[in-house]
Short mmCIF file of C-alpha atoms in Angstrom, two decimals:
data_model
loop_
_atom_site.label_atom_id
_atom_site.label_comp_id
_atom_site.label_asym_id
_atom_site.label_seq_id
_atom_site.Cartn_x
_atom_site.Cartn_y
_atom_site.Cartn_z
CA UNK A 21 -0.65 -19.67 23.18
CA UNK A 22 -1.32 -18.35 26.66
CA UNK A 23 -4.30 -19.67 28.57
CA UNK A 24 -6.17 -17.72 31.21
CA UNK A 25 -9.41 -17.78 33.16
CA UNK A 26 -12.24 -15.32 32.72
CA UNK A 27 -14.25 -13.78 35.55
CA UNK A 28 -16.86 -16.51 35.08
CA UNK A 29 -14.33 -19.27 35.51
CA UNK A 30 -14.15 -20.31 31.84
CA UNK A 31 -10.86 -20.87 30.12
CA UNK A 32 -10.00 -18.63 27.20
CA UNK A 33 -7.19 -18.58 24.71
CA UNK A 34 -5.21 -15.40 24.26
CA UNK A 35 -5.33 -14.52 20.54
CA UNK A 36 -2.34 -15.04 18.32
CA UNK A 37 -1.35 -11.72 16.76
CA UNK A 38 0.35 -11.63 13.37
CA UNK A 39 1.88 -8.77 11.41
CA UNK A 40 1.03 -8.44 7.72
CA UNK A 41 2.46 -5.83 5.34
CA UNK A 42 0.43 -4.29 2.51
CA UNK A 43 2.73 -3.10 -0.27
CA UNK A 44 2.59 -2.00 -3.88
CA UNK A 45 2.99 0.99 -6.13
CA UNK A 46 1.85 4.56 -5.59
CA UNK A 47 -1.94 4.92 -5.80
CA UNK A 48 -2.67 1.18 -6.05
CA UNK A 49 -5.13 1.15 -3.14
CA UNK A 50 -3.13 0.19 -0.05
CA UNK A 51 -4.74 2.79 2.22
CA UNK A 52 -8.18 1.82 0.90
CA UNK A 53 -7.53 -1.88 1.54
CA UNK A 54 -6.44 -1.34 5.15
CA UNK A 55 -9.42 0.92 5.78
CA UNK A 56 -11.88 -1.55 4.25
CA UNK A 57 -11.19 -4.30 6.78
CA UNK A 58 -9.87 -2.57 9.88
CA UNK A 59 -12.13 -2.96 12.92
CA UNK A 60 -10.50 0.06 14.51
CA UNK A 61 -10.19 3.51 13.06
CA UNK A 62 -7.13 3.15 10.79
CA UNK A 63 -4.04 5.17 11.56
CA UNK A 64 -3.10 7.06 8.41
CA UNK A 65 -0.09 9.22 7.65
CA UNK A 66 -1.28 10.87 4.46
CA UNK A 67 -0.09 14.23 3.27
CA UNK A 68 -1.30 16.36 0.38
CA UNK A 69 0.75 16.11 -2.79
CA UNK A 70 2.58 19.37 -3.39
CA UNK A 71 4.17 21.17 -6.30
CA UNK A 72 7.57 20.57 -4.68
CA UNK A 73 7.05 16.83 -4.95
CA UNK A 74 6.09 16.78 -8.63
CA UNK A 75 9.63 16.07 -9.92
CA UNK A 76 9.85 12.88 -7.80
CA UNK A 77 6.20 11.76 -7.42
CA UNK A 78 4.85 10.34 -10.66
CA UNK A 79 1.06 10.46 -10.83
CA UNK A 80 0.85 8.85 -14.27
CA UNK A 81 -2.28 6.73 -14.29
CA UNK A 82 -3.50 8.15 -10.97
CA UNK A 83 -3.88 11.79 -11.90
CA UNK A 84 -6.88 12.17 -9.57
CA UNK A 85 -4.81 11.25 -6.50
CA UNK A 86 -4.22 14.23 -4.20
CA UNK A 87 -2.60 12.62 -1.13
CA UNK A 88 0.20 10.17 -0.41
CA UNK A 89 1.19 7.94 2.52
CA UNK A 90 4.46 9.21 3.99
CA UNK A 91 5.06 6.65 6.75
CA UNK A 92 2.47 3.88 7.01
CA UNK A 93 -1.17 2.94 7.37
CA UNK A 94 -2.13 0.80 10.34
CA UNK A 95 -5.23 -1.28 10.99
CA UNK A 96 -6.37 -4.38 12.84
CA UNK A 97 -8.73 -7.21 11.95
CA UNK A 98 -9.83 -10.26 13.95
CA UNK A 99 -10.05 -13.14 11.48
CA UNK A 100 -11.07 -15.67 14.12
CA UNK A 101 -11.61 -15.49 17.86
CA UNK A 102 -8.01 -16.56 18.41
CA UNK A 103 -6.32 -14.86 15.42
CA UNK A 104 -5.74 -11.12 15.06
CA UNK A 105 -3.89 -9.48 12.17
CA UNK A 106 -2.11 -6.15 12.45
CA UNK A 107 -1.92 -4.55 9.01
CA UNK A 108 0.87 -2.18 8.05
CA UNK A 109 0.47 -0.37 4.74
CA UNK A 110 3.79 0.72 3.29
CA UNK A 111 4.43 4.01 1.46
CA UNK A 112 4.44 3.56 -2.30
CA UNK A 113 7.01 6.08 -3.47
CA UNK A 114 10.70 5.33 -3.85
CA UNK A 115 11.72 8.21 -1.61
CA UNK A 116 10.06 6.55 1.41
CA UNK A 117 11.58 3.11 0.88
CA UNK A 118 13.99 3.57 3.78
CA UNK A 119 10.98 2.83 6.03
CA UNK A 120 10.37 -0.62 4.57
CA UNK A 121 13.10 -2.46 6.50
CA UNK A 122 11.69 -1.14 9.77
CA UNK A 123 8.12 -2.07 8.87
CA UNK A 124 9.14 -5.55 7.65
CA UNK A 125 10.65 -6.61 10.96
CA UNK A 126 8.59 -9.41 12.50
CA UNK A 127 6.16 -9.66 9.58
CA UNK A 128 4.62 -13.07 8.93
CA UNK A 129 3.90 -12.18 5.32
CA UNK A 130 2.77 -9.52 2.89
CA UNK A 131 0.17 -8.56 0.32
CA UNK A 132 1.54 -7.06 -2.89
CA UNK A 133 -1.32 -5.04 -4.33
CA UNK A 134 -1.22 -4.72 -8.11
CA UNK A 135 -2.97 -2.63 -10.75
CA UNK A 136 -2.93 -4.30 -14.19
CA UNK A 137 -2.83 -0.86 -15.85
CA UNK A 138 0.51 -0.18 -14.12
CA UNK A 139 1.78 -3.66 -13.32
CA UNK A 140 5.41 -2.57 -13.41
CA UNK A 141 4.79 -0.48 -10.27
CA UNK A 142 4.69 -3.59 -8.09
CA UNK A 143 7.93 -5.17 -9.42
CA UNK A 144 9.98 -3.53 -6.69
CA UNK A 145 7.73 -4.88 -3.90
CA UNK A 146 7.86 -8.41 -5.36
CA UNK A 147 11.67 -8.21 -5.54
CA UNK A 148 11.87 -6.87 -1.98
CA UNK A 149 9.94 -9.77 -0.45
CA UNK A 150 11.63 -12.40 -2.62
CA UNK A 151 15.10 -11.20 -1.59
CA UNK A 152 14.17 -11.31 2.09
CA UNK A 153 12.26 -14.61 1.88
CA UNK A 154 9.09 -13.00 3.24
CA UNK A 155 6.02 -14.97 2.05
CA UNK A 156 3.66 -12.85 -0.02
CA UNK A 157 0.46 -13.02 -2.00
CA UNK A 158 -0.27 -10.87 -5.06
CA UNK A 159 -3.71 -9.28 -4.98
CA UNK A 160 -4.88 -7.64 -8.21
CA UNK A 161 -7.02 -4.64 -7.34
CA UNK A 162 -9.78 -4.72 -9.95
CA UNK A 163 -10.30 -1.04 -10.67
CA UNK A 164 -13.47 0.04 -12.47
CA UNK A 165 -12.80 0.09 -16.20
CA UNK A 166 -9.51 -1.80 -15.99
CA UNK A 167 -9.01 -4.85 -18.20
CA UNK A 168 -9.37 -8.12 -16.26
CA UNK A 169 -6.65 -10.70 -16.81
CA UNK A 170 -6.51 -14.32 -15.58
CA UNK A 171 -4.33 -14.92 -12.54
CA UNK A 172 -1.89 -17.01 -14.55
CA UNK A 173 -1.37 -14.12 -16.98
CA UNK A 174 -0.50 -11.84 -14.06
CA UNK A 175 1.78 -14.53 -12.60
CA UNK A 176 3.65 -14.81 -15.91
CA UNK A 177 3.96 -11.04 -16.30
CA UNK A 178 5.43 -10.72 -12.79
CA UNK A 179 7.61 -13.86 -13.22
CA UNK A 180 6.32 -15.29 -9.95
CA UNK A 181 7.19 -18.68 -8.52
CA UNK A 182 4.39 -21.22 -9.05
CA UNK A 183 3.59 -21.35 -5.32
CA UNK A 184 2.85 -17.63 -4.91
CA UNK A 185 -0.94 -17.13 -4.66
CA UNK A 186 -2.48 -14.62 -7.09
CA UNK A 187 -5.98 -13.40 -6.28
CA UNK A 188 -8.40 -10.84 -7.67
CA UNK A 189 -9.88 -8.37 -5.20
CA UNK A 190 -11.62 -5.04 -4.77
CA UNK A 191 -9.68 -3.06 -2.16
CA UNK A 192 -12.94 -1.33 -1.20
CA UNK A 193 -14.72 -4.59 -0.42
CA UNK A 194 -14.23 -6.08 3.04
CA UNK A 195 -15.02 -9.67 2.06
CA UNK A 196 -12.63 -9.92 -0.88
CA UNK A 197 -9.89 -8.26 1.17
CA UNK A 198 -10.45 -10.80 3.96
CA UNK A 199 -10.00 -13.60 1.42
CA UNK A 200 -6.65 -12.09 0.44
CA UNK A 201 -5.51 -11.86 4.06
CA UNK A 202 -6.54 -15.45 4.75
CA UNK A 203 -4.54 -16.52 1.68
CA UNK A 204 -1.44 -14.70 2.97
CA UNK A 205 -1.66 -16.37 6.38
CA UNK A 206 -2.27 -19.83 4.90
CA UNK A 207 0.60 -19.41 2.41
CA UNK A 208 3.03 -18.25 5.11
CA UNK A 209 2.01 -21.05 7.48
CA UNK A 210 2.37 -23.67 4.74
CA UNK A 211 5.88 -22.44 3.90
CA UNK A 212 6.83 -22.39 7.59
CA UNK A 213 5.53 -25.95 8.06
CA UNK A 214 7.54 -27.08 5.04
CA UNK A 215 10.71 -25.53 6.43
CA UNK A 216 10.18 -27.18 9.82
CA UNK A 217 9.49 -30.57 8.24
CA UNK A 218 12.63 -30.26 6.11
CA UNK A 219 14.69 -29.37 9.19
CA UNK A 220 13.43 -32.43 11.09
CA UNK A 221 14.04 -34.96 8.30
#
């Protein structure tokens, strides 16, 4: 960390900034999640769904959705005085997956947002982060009217490793989203500490 001196002569610590990805299927609530916690006006790259996109954009289960993210969502949240997270929401449709490798560069970890009504939509995101050894947390977005399942049931359905955190959240609610983000950071830091300890011994 870099130390400096304020105009009043007090020392201050320059915040650590970390990059977190928010991934998941189409219409699962990624844009909503970033917007719920961002302390700045979120950058959004949403476009209206068109007739031309119908053959490739499945809206099964999210028929009311009229827009889609075509590049990324971006937001920022200060978790503590010395810790700032930059949030990058990934596009959900397969045709925009070429952007994921670019967005994933330098990421500390990721949130995989899941909808239990369409759980299969987040398989690809789970596989992506597992293959690249990027720490991730699964956050089940508890939609109104959706059946609630225990975390262990979701873990089993997604065939997750025992150490992957699974949390329930409401992507519209700032406090539950903050809990998810804290879990991602703690999980990534714990894995990094384990790797360093293994390398030393």
